[in-house]
Amino acid sequence: MINRFRDIESKWYKNEKVGGISRCIAMDRFGSVLPNCVGYALGRFHEVLANNNLIADFKYRALDTAPALMLKKCSQYYPELVIGDTPRADSILVLSYPGDGFGGHVAYVEAVNNDLIFIGESSYKKAIFNEFWIPLGALRAKGDLKFIYSPIAN
């Protein structure tokens, strides 16, 4: 079952300078890390792990970086997190655009149904929160697609 409610005012989506626990860029004067794809995806990743009693704080801080660097940092600092090519629920989708250097996009994979992925995302300086089904092929056509599997990803 997909939980469509997100408390975007929770500590997972607030910068640590204003009482949150994220190091992502504060996007407003209240310290929200939204709208920002990294802020949302990492916040959701940590929120789900905390809800499953696997962490109590922002454990994977080094992933708070540009999408194109996220895979490198994951391999460098967190060997317990596996990177793969197949979408799994409760993973971070990392999309790197060809020739974009440090750019790209990340989102949180909520569910997978064959070749359809249900993602939650935020877009830098645009949408605070969106979620929708998207065909895997449509994502692969945009660039290099990888997934960072959380310890509960199935």
C-alpha positions as a printed NumPy array, in Angstrom:
array([[  0.   ,   0.   ,   0.   ],
       [  1.273,   3.442,  -0.902],
       [  1.143,   6.053,   1.852],
       [  0.204,   9.256,   0.057],
       [  0.625,  11.513,   3.111],
       [  3.923,  13.286,   3.747],
       [  4.52 ,  15.606,   6.653],
       [  6.771,  17.986,   4.763],
       [  7.111,  20.04 ,   7.94 ],
       [  8.821,  17.15 ,   9.745],
       [ 12.482,  17.145,  10.753],
       [ 13.376,  14.979,   7.748],
       [ 12.564,  17.85 ,   5.373],
       [ 14.061,  20.731,   7.404],
       [ 17.61 ,  22.024,   7.488],
       [ 19.559,  21.305,  10.68 ],
       [ 20.077,  25.05 ,  11.272],
       [ 16.362,  25.439,  12.073],
       [ 15.753,  22.321,  14.134],
       [ 15.589,  19.77 ,  11.334],
       [ 18.219,  17.132,  10.686],
       [ 18.908,  17.573,   6.977],
       [ 22.032,  19.229,   5.613],
       [ 20.386,  19.848,   2.25 ],
       [ 20.08 ,  23.419,   0.992],
       [ 17.443,  25.436,   2.844],
       [ 15.06 ,  26.639,   0.158],
       [ 13.144,  29.203,   2.223],
       [ 13.509,  31.287,   5.37 ],
       [ 11.838,  28.528,   7.418],
       [ 14.571,  26.014,   6.598],
       [ 12.572,  23.701,   4.362],
       [ 14.799,  21.63 ,   2.058],
       [ 11.924,  21.551,  -0.449],
       [ 11.574,  22.163,  -3.365],
       [ 14.804,  20.281,  -4.011],
       [ 15.043,  16.735,  -5.374],
       [ 17.913,  15.736,  -3.069],
       [ 16.168,  17.248,  -0.037],
       [ 13.017,  15.243,  -0.683],
       [ 14.593,  11.918,  -1.712],
       [ 17.029,  11.835,   1.229],
       [ 14.368,  13.036,   3.647],
       [ 11.975,  10.299,   2.521],
       [ 14.75 ,   7.67 ,   2.542],
       [ 15.578,   8.488,   6.164],
       [ 11.931,   8.88 ,   7.172],
       [ 11.077,   5.358,   5.945],
       [ 14.13 ,   3.828,   7.646],
       [ 13.232,   5.608,  10.91 ],
       [  9.613,   4.416,  10.649],
       [ 11.016,   0.874,  10.426],
       [ 13.206,   1.476,  13.512],
       [ 16.448,   1.143,  11.544],
       [ 17.836,   4.64 ,  12.201],
       [ 17.139,   7.554,  14.536],
       [ 18.929,  10.379,  12.722],
       [ 20.218,  11.53 ,   9.341],
       [ 22.688,   8.642,   9.006],
       [ 23.518,   8.94 ,   5.304],
       [ 24.705,  12.568,   5.342],
       [ 27.355,  12.151,   2.639],
       [ 24.59 ,  11.477,   0.095],
       [ 23.541,  15.118,   0.47 ],
       [ 25.225,  16.129,  -2.758],
       [ 24.542,  16.694,  -6.437],
       [ 22.757,  13.722,  -8.018],
       [ 25.727,  12.943, -10.28 ],
       [ 28.01 ,  12.578,  -7.213],
       [ 25.551,  10.609,  -5.087],
       [ 26.505,   7.173,  -6.477],
       [ 30.216,   7.81 ,  -5.905],
       [ 29.614,   8.974,  -2.321],
       [ 27.362,   5.985,  -1.689],
       [ 30.089,   3.545,  -2.766],
       [ 32.772,   5.469,  -0.883],
       [ 31.046,   5.843,   2.494],
       [ 28.194,   3.339,   2.748],
       [ 29.1  ,  -0.187,   1.604],
       [ 25.9  ,  -1.496,   3.212],
       [ 23.866,   0.343,   0.573],
       [ 23.799,  -1.552,  -2.711],
       [ 23.59 ,   0.222,  -6.066],
       [ 21.727,  -1.557,  -8.833],
       [ 19.99 ,  -1.257, -12.186],
       [ 16.622,  -2.733, -11.232],
       [ 13.99 ,  -0.57 ,  -9.546],
       [ 12.88 ,  -1.661,  -6.074],
       [ 10.421,  -0.089,  -3.683],
       [ 12.09 ,   1.969,  -0.932],
       [ 15.127,   2.937,  -2.975],
       [ 16.535,   6.198,  -4.283],
       [ 16.316,   6.619,  -8.047],
       [ 19.389,   8.422,  -9.417],
       [ 19.159,   9.769, -12.955],
       [ 22.307,  11.228, -14.5  ],
       [ 21.914,  13.212, -17.708],
       [ 24.58 ,  12.754, -20.403],
       [ 27.09 ,  15.61 , -20.425],
       [ 25.455,  17.368, -17.472],
       [ 28.416,  17.174, -15.094],
       [ 27.009,  17.565, -11.582],
       [ 23.342,  17.706, -12.56 ],
       [ 20.729,  15.022, -12.749],
       [ 17.692,  14.137, -10.708],
       [ 16.831,  11.922,  -7.75 ],
       [ 13.483,  10.653,  -6.51 ],
       [ 12.175,   8.107,  -4.01 ],
       [ 10.732,   4.844,  -5.335],
       [  7.549,   4.055,  -3.409],
       [  6.395,   1.045,  -5.442],
       [  7.183,  -1.008,  -8.534],
       [  4.679,  -2.851, -10.712],
       [  6.425,  -4.634, -13.589],
       [  7.79 ,  -1.832, -15.792],
       [  5.996,   0.967, -13.934],
       [  7.584,   2.863, -11.042],
       [  5.652,   4.943,  -8.506],
       [  7.923,   7.775,  -7.409],
       [  7.777,  10.679,  -4.993],
       [  9.868,  13.672,  -5.921],
       [ 10.547,  17.346,  -5.499],
       [ 12.019,  19.601,  -8.173],
       [ 14.605,  22.296,  -7.52 ],
       [ 12.829,  25.651,  -7.142],
       [  9.654,  24.168,  -8.671],
       [  7.382,  21.492,  -7.199],
       [  7.547,  20.872,  -3.462],
       [  6.097,  17.385,  -3.8  ],
       [  4.8  ,  15.209,  -6.641],
       [  4.119,  11.515,  -6.904],
       [  3.139,   9.536,  -9.955],
       [  3.569,   6.325, -11.939],
       [  6.124,   6.456, -14.749],
       [  7.269,   3.767, -17.207],
       [ 10.802,   2.521, -16.58 ],
       [ 11.596,   2.955, -20.29 ],
       [ 10.724,   6.663, -20.13 ],
       [ 13.256,   7.151, -17.337],
       [ 15.97 ,   5.133, -19.074],
       [ 15.492,   7.246, -22.222],
       [ 16.444,  10.386, -20.227],
       [ 19.889,   9.233, -19.099],
       [ 21.852,   6.8  , -16.954],
       [ 19.513,   5.302, -14.362],
       [ 20.653,   3.657, -11.125],
       [ 19.029,   2.82 ,  -7.803],
       [ 20.415,   3.012,  -4.267],
       [ 18.687,   0.232,  -2.344],
       [ 17.805,   0.87 ,   1.277],
       [ 18.141,  -1.985,   3.788],
       [ 14.394,  -2.619,   3.406],
       [ 14.209,  -2.354,  -0.402],
       [ 12.422,  -5.323,  -1.89 ]])
